[in-house]
Coordinates of C-alpha atoms and ligand atoms in Angstrom, one line a residue:
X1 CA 4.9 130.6 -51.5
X2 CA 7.8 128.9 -52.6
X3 CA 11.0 130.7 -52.9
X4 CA 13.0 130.5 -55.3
X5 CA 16.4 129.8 -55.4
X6 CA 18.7 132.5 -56.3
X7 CA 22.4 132.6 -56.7
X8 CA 23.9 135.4 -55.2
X9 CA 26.0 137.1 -58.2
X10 CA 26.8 140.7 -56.6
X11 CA 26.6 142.3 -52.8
X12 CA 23.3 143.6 -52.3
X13 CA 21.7 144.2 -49.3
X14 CA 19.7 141.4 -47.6
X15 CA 16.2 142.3 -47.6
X16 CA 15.0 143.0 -44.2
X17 CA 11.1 143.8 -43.6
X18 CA 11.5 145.5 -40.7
X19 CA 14.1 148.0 -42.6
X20 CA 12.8 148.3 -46.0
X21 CA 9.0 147.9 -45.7
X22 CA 7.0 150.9 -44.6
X23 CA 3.1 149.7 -45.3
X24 CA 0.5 152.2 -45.0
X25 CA -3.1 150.8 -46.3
X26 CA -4.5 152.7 -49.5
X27 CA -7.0 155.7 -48.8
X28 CA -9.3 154.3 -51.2
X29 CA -10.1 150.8 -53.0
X30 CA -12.2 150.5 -55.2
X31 CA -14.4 147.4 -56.5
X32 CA -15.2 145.5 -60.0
X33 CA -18.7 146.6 -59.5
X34 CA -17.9 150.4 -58.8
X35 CA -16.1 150.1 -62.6
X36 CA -19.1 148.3 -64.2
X37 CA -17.2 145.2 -64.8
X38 CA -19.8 142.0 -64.2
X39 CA -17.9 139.9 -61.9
X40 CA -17.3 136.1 -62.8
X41 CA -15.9 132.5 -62.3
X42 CA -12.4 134.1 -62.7
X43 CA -12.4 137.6 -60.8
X44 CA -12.4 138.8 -57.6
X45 CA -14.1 141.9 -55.6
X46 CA -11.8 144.3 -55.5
X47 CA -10.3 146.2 -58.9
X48 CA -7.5 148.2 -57.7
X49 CA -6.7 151.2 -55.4
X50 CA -4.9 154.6 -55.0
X51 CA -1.7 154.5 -54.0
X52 CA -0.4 153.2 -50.8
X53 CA 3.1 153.0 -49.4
X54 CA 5.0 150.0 -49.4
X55 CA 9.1 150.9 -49.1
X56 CA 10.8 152.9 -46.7
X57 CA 13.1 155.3 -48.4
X58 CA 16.0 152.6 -47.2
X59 CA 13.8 150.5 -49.1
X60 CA 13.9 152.2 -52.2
X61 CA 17.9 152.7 -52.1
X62 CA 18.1 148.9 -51.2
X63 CA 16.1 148.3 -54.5
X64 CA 17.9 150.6 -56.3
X65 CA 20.8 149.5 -55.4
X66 CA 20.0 146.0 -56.4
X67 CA 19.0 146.6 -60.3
X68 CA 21.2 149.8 -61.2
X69 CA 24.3 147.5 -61.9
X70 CA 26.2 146.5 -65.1
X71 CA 26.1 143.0 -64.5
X72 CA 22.2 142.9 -64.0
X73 CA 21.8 145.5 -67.2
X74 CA 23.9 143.0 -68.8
X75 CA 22.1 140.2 -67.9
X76 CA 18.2 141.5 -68.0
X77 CA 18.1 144.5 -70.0
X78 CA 15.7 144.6 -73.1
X79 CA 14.4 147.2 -75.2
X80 CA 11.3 146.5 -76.3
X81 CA 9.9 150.0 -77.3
X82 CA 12.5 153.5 -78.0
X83 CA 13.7 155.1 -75.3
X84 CA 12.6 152.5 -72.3
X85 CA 15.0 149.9 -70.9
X86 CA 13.5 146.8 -69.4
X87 CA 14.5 144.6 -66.8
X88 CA 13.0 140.8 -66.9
X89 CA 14.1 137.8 -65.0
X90 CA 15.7 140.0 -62.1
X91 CA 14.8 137.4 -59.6
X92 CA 17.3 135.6 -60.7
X93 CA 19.9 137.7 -60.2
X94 CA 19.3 139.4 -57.8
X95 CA 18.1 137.8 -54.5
X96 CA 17.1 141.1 -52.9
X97 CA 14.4 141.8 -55.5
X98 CA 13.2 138.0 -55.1
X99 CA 13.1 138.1 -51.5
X100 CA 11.4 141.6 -51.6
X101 CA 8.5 140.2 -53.8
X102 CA 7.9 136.6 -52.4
X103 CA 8.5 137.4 -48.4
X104 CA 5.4 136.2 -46.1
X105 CA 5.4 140.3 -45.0
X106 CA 5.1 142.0 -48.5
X107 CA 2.6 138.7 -49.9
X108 CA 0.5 139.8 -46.9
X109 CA 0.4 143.8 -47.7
X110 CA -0.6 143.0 -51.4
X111 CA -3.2 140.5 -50.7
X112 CA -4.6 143.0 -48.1
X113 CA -4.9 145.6 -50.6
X114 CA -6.2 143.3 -53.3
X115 CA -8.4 141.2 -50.9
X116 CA -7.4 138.0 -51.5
X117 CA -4.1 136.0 -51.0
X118 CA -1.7 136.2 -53.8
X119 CA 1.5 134.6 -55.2
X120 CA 3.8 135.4 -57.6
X121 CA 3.0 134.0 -61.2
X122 CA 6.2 132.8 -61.7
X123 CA 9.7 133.7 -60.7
X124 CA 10.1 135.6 -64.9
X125 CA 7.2 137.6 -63.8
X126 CA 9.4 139.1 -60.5
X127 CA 10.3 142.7 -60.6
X128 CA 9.8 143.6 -64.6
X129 CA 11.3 147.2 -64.5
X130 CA 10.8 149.6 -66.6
X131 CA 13.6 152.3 -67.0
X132 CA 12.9 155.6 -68.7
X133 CA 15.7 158.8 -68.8
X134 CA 15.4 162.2 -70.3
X135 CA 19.1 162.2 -71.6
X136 CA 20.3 159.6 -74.4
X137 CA 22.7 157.2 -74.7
X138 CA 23.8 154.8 -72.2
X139 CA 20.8 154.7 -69.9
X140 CA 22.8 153.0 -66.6
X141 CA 25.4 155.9 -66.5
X142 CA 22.6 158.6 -66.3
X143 CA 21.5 156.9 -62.9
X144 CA 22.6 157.3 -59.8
X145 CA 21.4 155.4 -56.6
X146 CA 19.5 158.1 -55.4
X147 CA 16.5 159.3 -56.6
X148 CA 17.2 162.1 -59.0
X149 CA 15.0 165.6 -58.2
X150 CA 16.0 167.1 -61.2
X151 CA 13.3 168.7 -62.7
X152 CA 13.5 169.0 -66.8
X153 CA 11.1 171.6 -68.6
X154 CA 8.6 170.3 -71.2
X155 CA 8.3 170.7 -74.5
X156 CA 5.4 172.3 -76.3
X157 CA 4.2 168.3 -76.8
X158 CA 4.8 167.1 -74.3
X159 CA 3.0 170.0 -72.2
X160 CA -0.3 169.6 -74.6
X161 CA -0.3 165.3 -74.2
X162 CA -3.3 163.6 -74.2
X163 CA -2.7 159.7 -73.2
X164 CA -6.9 159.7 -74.9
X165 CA -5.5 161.0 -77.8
X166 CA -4.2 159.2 -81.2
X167 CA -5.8 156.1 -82.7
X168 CA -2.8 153.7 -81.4
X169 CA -3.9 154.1 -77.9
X170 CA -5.9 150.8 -76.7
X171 CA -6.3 150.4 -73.4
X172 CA -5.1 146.2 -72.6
X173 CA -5.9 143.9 -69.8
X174 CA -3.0 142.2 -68.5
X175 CA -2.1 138.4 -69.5
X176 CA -1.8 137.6 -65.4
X177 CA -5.0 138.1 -63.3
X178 CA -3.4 140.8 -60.5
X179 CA -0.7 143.5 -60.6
X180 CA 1.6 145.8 -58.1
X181 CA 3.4 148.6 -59.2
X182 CA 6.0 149.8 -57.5
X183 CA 7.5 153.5 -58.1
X184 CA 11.4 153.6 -57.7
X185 CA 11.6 157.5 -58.4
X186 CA 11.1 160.6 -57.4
X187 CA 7.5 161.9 -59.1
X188 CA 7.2 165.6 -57.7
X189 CA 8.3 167.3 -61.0
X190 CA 6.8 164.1 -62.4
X191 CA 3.2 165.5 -65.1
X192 CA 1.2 162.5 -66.5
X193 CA 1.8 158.6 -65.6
X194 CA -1.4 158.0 -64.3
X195 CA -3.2 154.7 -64.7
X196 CA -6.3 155.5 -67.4
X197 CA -9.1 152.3 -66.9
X198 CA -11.9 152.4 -69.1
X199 CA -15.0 151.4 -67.0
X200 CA -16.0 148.4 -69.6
X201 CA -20.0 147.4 -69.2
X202 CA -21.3 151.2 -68.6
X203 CA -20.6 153.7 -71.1
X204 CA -18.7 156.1 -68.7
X205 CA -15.7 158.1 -68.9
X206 CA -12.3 156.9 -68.3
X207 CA -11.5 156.5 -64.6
X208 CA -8.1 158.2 -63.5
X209 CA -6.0 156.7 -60.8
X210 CA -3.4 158.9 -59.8
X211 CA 0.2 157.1 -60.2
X212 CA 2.3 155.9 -57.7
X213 CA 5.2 158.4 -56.0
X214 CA 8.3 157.3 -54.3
X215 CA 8.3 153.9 -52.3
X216 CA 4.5 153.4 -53.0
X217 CA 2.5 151.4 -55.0
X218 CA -0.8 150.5 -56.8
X219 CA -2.7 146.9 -56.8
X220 CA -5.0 146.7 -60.1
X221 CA -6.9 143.4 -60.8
X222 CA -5.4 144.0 -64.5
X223 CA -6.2 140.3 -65.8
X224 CA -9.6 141.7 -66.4
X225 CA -9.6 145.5 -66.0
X226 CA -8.9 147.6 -70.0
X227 CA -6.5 149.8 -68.9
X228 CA -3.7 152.1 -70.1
X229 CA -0.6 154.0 -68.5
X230 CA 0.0 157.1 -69.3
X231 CA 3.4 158.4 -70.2
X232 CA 5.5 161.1 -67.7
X233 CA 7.3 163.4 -68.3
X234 CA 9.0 166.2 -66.6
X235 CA 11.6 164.4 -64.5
X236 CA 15.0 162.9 -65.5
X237 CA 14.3 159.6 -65.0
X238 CA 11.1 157.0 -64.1
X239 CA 11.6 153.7 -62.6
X240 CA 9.0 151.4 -62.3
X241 CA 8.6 147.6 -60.8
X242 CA 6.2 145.6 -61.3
X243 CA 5.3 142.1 -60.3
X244 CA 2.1 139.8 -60.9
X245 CA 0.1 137.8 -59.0
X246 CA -2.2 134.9 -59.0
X247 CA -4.6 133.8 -56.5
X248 CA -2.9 131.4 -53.9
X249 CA -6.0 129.8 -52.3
X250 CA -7.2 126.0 -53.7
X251 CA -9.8 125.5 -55.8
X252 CA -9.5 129.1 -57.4
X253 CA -8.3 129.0 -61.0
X254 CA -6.9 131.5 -63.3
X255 CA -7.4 132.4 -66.7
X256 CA -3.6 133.9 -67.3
X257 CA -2.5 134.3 -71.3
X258 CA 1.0 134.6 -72.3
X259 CA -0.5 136.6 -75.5
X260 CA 1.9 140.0 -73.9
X261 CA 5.0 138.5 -73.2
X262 CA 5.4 136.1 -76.3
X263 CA 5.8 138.7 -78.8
X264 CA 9.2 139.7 -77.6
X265 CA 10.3 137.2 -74.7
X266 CA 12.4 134.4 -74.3
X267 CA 9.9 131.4 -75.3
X268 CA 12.0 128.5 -73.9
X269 CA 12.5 130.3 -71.0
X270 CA 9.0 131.7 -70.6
X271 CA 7.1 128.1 -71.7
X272 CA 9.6 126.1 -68.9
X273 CA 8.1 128.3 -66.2
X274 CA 4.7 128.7 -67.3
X275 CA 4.8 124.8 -67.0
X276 CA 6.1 124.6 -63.7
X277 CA 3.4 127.2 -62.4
X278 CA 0.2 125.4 -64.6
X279 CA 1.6 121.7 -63.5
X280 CA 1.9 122.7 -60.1
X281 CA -0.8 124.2 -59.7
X282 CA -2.4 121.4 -61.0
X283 CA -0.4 118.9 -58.7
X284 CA -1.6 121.3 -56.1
X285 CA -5.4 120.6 -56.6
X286 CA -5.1 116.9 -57.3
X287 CA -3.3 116.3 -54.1
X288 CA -5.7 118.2 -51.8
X289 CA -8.7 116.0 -53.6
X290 CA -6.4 113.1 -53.0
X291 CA -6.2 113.8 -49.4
X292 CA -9.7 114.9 -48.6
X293 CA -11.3 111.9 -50.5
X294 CA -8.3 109.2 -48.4
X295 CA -9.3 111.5 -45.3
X296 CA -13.6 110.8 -45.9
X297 CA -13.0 107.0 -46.4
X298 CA -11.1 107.0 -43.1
X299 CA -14.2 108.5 -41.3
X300 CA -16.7 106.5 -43.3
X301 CA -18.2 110.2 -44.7
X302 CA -20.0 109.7 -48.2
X303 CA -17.8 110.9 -51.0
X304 CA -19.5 113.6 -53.4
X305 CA -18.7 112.2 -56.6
X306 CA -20.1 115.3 -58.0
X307 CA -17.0 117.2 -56.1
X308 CA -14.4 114.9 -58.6
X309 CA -16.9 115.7 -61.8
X310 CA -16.2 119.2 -61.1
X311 CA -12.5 119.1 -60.4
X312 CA -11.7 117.1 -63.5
X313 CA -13.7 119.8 -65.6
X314 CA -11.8 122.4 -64.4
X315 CA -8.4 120.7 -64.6
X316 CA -9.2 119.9 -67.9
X317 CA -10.2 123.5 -69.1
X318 CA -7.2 124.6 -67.4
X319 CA -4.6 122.2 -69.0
X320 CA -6.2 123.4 -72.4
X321 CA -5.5 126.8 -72.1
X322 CA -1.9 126.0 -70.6
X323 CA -1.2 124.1 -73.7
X324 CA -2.6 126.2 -76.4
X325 CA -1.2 129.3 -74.7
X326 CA 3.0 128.0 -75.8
X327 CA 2.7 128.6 -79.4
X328 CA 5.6 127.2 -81.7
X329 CA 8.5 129.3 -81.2
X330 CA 9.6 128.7 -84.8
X331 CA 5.9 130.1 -86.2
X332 CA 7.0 133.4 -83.6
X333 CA 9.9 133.4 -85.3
X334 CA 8.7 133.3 -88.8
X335 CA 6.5 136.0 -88.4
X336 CA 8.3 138.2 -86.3
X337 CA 11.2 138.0 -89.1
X338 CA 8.6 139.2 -91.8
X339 CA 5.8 141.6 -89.5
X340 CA 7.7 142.6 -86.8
X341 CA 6.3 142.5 -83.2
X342 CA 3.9 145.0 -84.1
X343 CA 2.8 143.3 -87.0
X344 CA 1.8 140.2 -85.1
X345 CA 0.0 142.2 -82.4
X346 CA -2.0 143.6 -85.4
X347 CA -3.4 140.2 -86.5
X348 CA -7.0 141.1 -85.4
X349 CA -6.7 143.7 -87.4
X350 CA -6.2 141.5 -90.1
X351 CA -8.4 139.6 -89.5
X352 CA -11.2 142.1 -89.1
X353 CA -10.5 143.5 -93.1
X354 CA -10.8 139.5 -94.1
X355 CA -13.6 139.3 -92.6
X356 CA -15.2 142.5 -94.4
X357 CA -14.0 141.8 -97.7
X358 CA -16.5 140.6 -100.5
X359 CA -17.0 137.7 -100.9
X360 CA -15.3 136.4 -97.6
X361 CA -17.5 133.5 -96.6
X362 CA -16.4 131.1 -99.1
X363 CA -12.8 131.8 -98.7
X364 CA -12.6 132.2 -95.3
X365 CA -14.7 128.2 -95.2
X366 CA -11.9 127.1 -97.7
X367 CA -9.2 128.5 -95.3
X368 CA -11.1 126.9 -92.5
X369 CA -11.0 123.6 -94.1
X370 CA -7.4 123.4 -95.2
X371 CA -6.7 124.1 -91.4
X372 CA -8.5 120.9 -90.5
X373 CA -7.5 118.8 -93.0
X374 CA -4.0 120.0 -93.5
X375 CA -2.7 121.7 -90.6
X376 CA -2.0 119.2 -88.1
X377 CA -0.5 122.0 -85.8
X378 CA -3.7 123.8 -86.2
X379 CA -6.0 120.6 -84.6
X380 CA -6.4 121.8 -81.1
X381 CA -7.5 125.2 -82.2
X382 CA -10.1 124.2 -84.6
X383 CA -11.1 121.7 -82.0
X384 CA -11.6 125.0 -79.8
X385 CA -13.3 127.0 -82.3
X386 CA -16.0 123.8 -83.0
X387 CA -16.6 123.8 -79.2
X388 CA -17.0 127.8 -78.4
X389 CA -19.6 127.9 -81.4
X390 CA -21.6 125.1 -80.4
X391 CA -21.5 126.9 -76.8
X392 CA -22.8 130.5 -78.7
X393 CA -25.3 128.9 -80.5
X394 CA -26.6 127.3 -77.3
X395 CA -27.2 130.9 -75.8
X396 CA -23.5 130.4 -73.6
X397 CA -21.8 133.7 -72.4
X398 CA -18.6 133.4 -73.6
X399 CA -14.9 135.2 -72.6
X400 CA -12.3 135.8 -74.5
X401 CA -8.7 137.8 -73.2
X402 CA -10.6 141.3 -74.5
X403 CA -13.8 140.6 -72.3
X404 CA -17.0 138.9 -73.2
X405 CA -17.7 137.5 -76.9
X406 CA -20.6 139.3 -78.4
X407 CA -22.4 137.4 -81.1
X408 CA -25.1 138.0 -82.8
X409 CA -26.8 135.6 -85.0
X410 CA -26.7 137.5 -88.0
X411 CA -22.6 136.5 -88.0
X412 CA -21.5 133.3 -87.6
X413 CA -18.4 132.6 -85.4
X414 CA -15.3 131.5 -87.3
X415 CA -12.0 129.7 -86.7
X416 CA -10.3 133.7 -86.6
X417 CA -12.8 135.0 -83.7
X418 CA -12.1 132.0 -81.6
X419 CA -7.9 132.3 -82.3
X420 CA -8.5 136.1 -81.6
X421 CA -10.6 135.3 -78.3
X422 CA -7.7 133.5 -77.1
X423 CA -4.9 136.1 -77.9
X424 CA -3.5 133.8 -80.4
X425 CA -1.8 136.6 -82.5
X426 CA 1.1 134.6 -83.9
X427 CA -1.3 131.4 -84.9
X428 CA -4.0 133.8 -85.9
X429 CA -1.5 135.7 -88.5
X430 CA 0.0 132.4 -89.3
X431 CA -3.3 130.7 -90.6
X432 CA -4.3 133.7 -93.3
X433 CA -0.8 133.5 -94.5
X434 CA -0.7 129.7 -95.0
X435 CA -4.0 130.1 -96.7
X436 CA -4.0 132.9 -98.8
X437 CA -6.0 135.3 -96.7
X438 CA -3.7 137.7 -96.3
X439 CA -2.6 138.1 -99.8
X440 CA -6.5 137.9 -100.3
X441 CA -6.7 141.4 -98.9
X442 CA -3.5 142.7 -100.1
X443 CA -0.9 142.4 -97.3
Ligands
FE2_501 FE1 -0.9 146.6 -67.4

């Protein structure tokens, strides 16, 4: 793993494995197959496990004591939802949470748990933390370095929550293929917070796994497990890290979606790193095929054309998705101004009521058309869209970022399925309004 370089802003302490690590192996892992999620081309065995310990409680202070400042509030702190403060991009302020996350000691505990050897994504994806405090106002000055024990009655709602409950609860899969979660407080007056995974292929009820306490943490394969976290309550504050991971071994390829992130992150930022990580990666690949086809001719071994065929497939599938994946910041923009973030994560829904409307065939063709012909930013898409359907109507099993693509042939698949496969929210929503659909059903 490279690491990156970070400039050291504030005194922290220098993370030290022997000092702040504390590994013991999870009592329990558990596997794809145990879920009922069909393995694939893109996953691996293991799904995730109950929580095992990975910081010492020197660890913990260490890590607290590297995020619980001004200057890194002021520099990383979001808030995306009401009442939680988010961290991004702490690895590059802080070189103890970067060191933490990308050291050859704590790379080898995850990739234990999870079964295969890991990296991080990409340095934006280091340490996202989640902040959430019972008081109000200024979040920071309700924190201090030590865990706080406080325990903080419920209320009648909280007491009678149901994280199943309410028709805005849909469990997600993650845009990265592997996850750690590391808990930064104290959980024993802690009720709820536990990680809710709906057990996709078989019809079974939702499988709990107890959250993480103090200085321990969980390893879910969340790229392609649904999942949902429940909310806590019960304790004055909750401090979560998290950090994920792609799979660091050649030859293995991802299928990572920035669909998440791009609805409230910084897209130049975000895009420049999710270049770096696809185009080396890329780099990475070419050069070992370089090297083991210079090292064959060298030894007079046949070369396996067949071996290039394949590589150039792949590389090409994977360059397509890195492309289509940076969406226009100005067309984020757009929308966001007029739907909001939740507005744009609600283009499916959209789309499903266009789709259900009288009459939709013809308009939806029309809409289709006007994308092809005058859309230019819309060509690679409808290019996609031309080559998933061929694929369905060939009898292909196709993915999409919610799981497989079920088609029948009573419905044909249309240029909206194949943006909403892809988590294309922004250039889904984008589409109906430049063609009339969404006025066409009143929104
Ligand atoms: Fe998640």
């Amino acid at each position: 793993m490279p690491s990156f370089e970070v400039p050291c802003v504030h005194q922290e302490d220098v993370f030290d494995p022997k000092i702040h690590l504390d590994y013991s192996p999870a009592e329990r892992t558990f596997t794809l197959a145990e879920w009922g999620i069909q393995e694939h081309e893109y996953t691996t065995p293991i799904a995730g496990c109950t929580p095992f310990r990975l910081l010492s409680l020197e660890g913990v202070m260490a890590y607290r004591r590297a995020i619980l400042r001004k200057d890194v509030f002021d520099q990383c702190a979001g808030h995306p939802f009401p009442g939680t403060v988010t961290l991004r991009n702490l690895a590059k302020v802080s070189k103890f949470v970067n060191d933490f996350w990308t050291h050859p000691d704590t790379l080898s505990i995850i990739s234990d748990a999870l079964g295969i050897k890991v990296v991080a994504v990409m340095p934006t994806e280091i340490g996202h933390t989640n902040i959430q405090v019972s008081g109000s106002g200024d979040v920071l000055s309700q924190l201090k370095i030590q865990p706080s024990q406080e325990a903080r009655p419920l209320t009648k709602e909280e007491e009678s929550y149901d994280p199943l409950s309410g028709s805005s609860v849909i469990p997600w899969q993650d845009s990265y293929p592997f996850v750690c979660v590391l808990m930064l407080s104290d959980t024993t007056h802690m009720k709820g917070g536990e990680t809710y995974v709906s057990a996709r292929d078989i019809q079974a009820a939702s499988i709990i796994i107890r959250g993480p306490g103090l200085g321990t943490a969980v390893v879910l394969q969340g790229g392609q497990v649904k999942h949902l976290a429940a909310r806590a309550f019960g304790s004055a504050e909750r401090i979560t890290t998290i950090t994920s991971f792609r799979a660091a071994e050649l030859g293995r390829f991802d299928d990572s979606r920035l669909a998440n992130l791009r609805a409230y992150d910084n897209l130049p930022e975000l895009y420049s790193q999710w270049s770096l990580y696809r185009l080396k990666k890329m780099r990475d690949e070419i050069d070992a095929a370089v090297r083991k086809i210079e090292s064959l001719d060298k030894s007079g071994i046949t070369f396996v054309h067949q071996e290039t065929e394949a590589l150039c497939e792949e590389l090409s599938k994977y360059s397509q998705r890195t492309a289509r994946q940076m969406v226009d910041p100005e067309i984020r923009d757009g929308l966001a101004r007029k739907y909001g973030a939740k507005g744009i994560a609600e283009a499916s829904k959209y789309w499903q009521l266009i789709r259900a409307m009288p009459q939709a065939s013809p308009k939806i063709a029309e809409a289709t058309r006007y994308a092809e012909d005058s859309m230019p930013r819309m060509k690679g898409y409808t290019f996609d869209w031309c080559q998933t359907r061929a694929r369905i109507q060939r009898g292909s099993i196709e993915r999409g970022t919610q799981g497989l693509i079920v088609w029948d042939d009573k419905a044909d698949y249309l240029l909206g399925d194949e943006l909403e496969a892809q988590g294309l929210n922004e250039i889904l929503l984008w589409w109906l309004e430049e063609t009339g659909l969404m006025a066409a059903i009143g929104a």
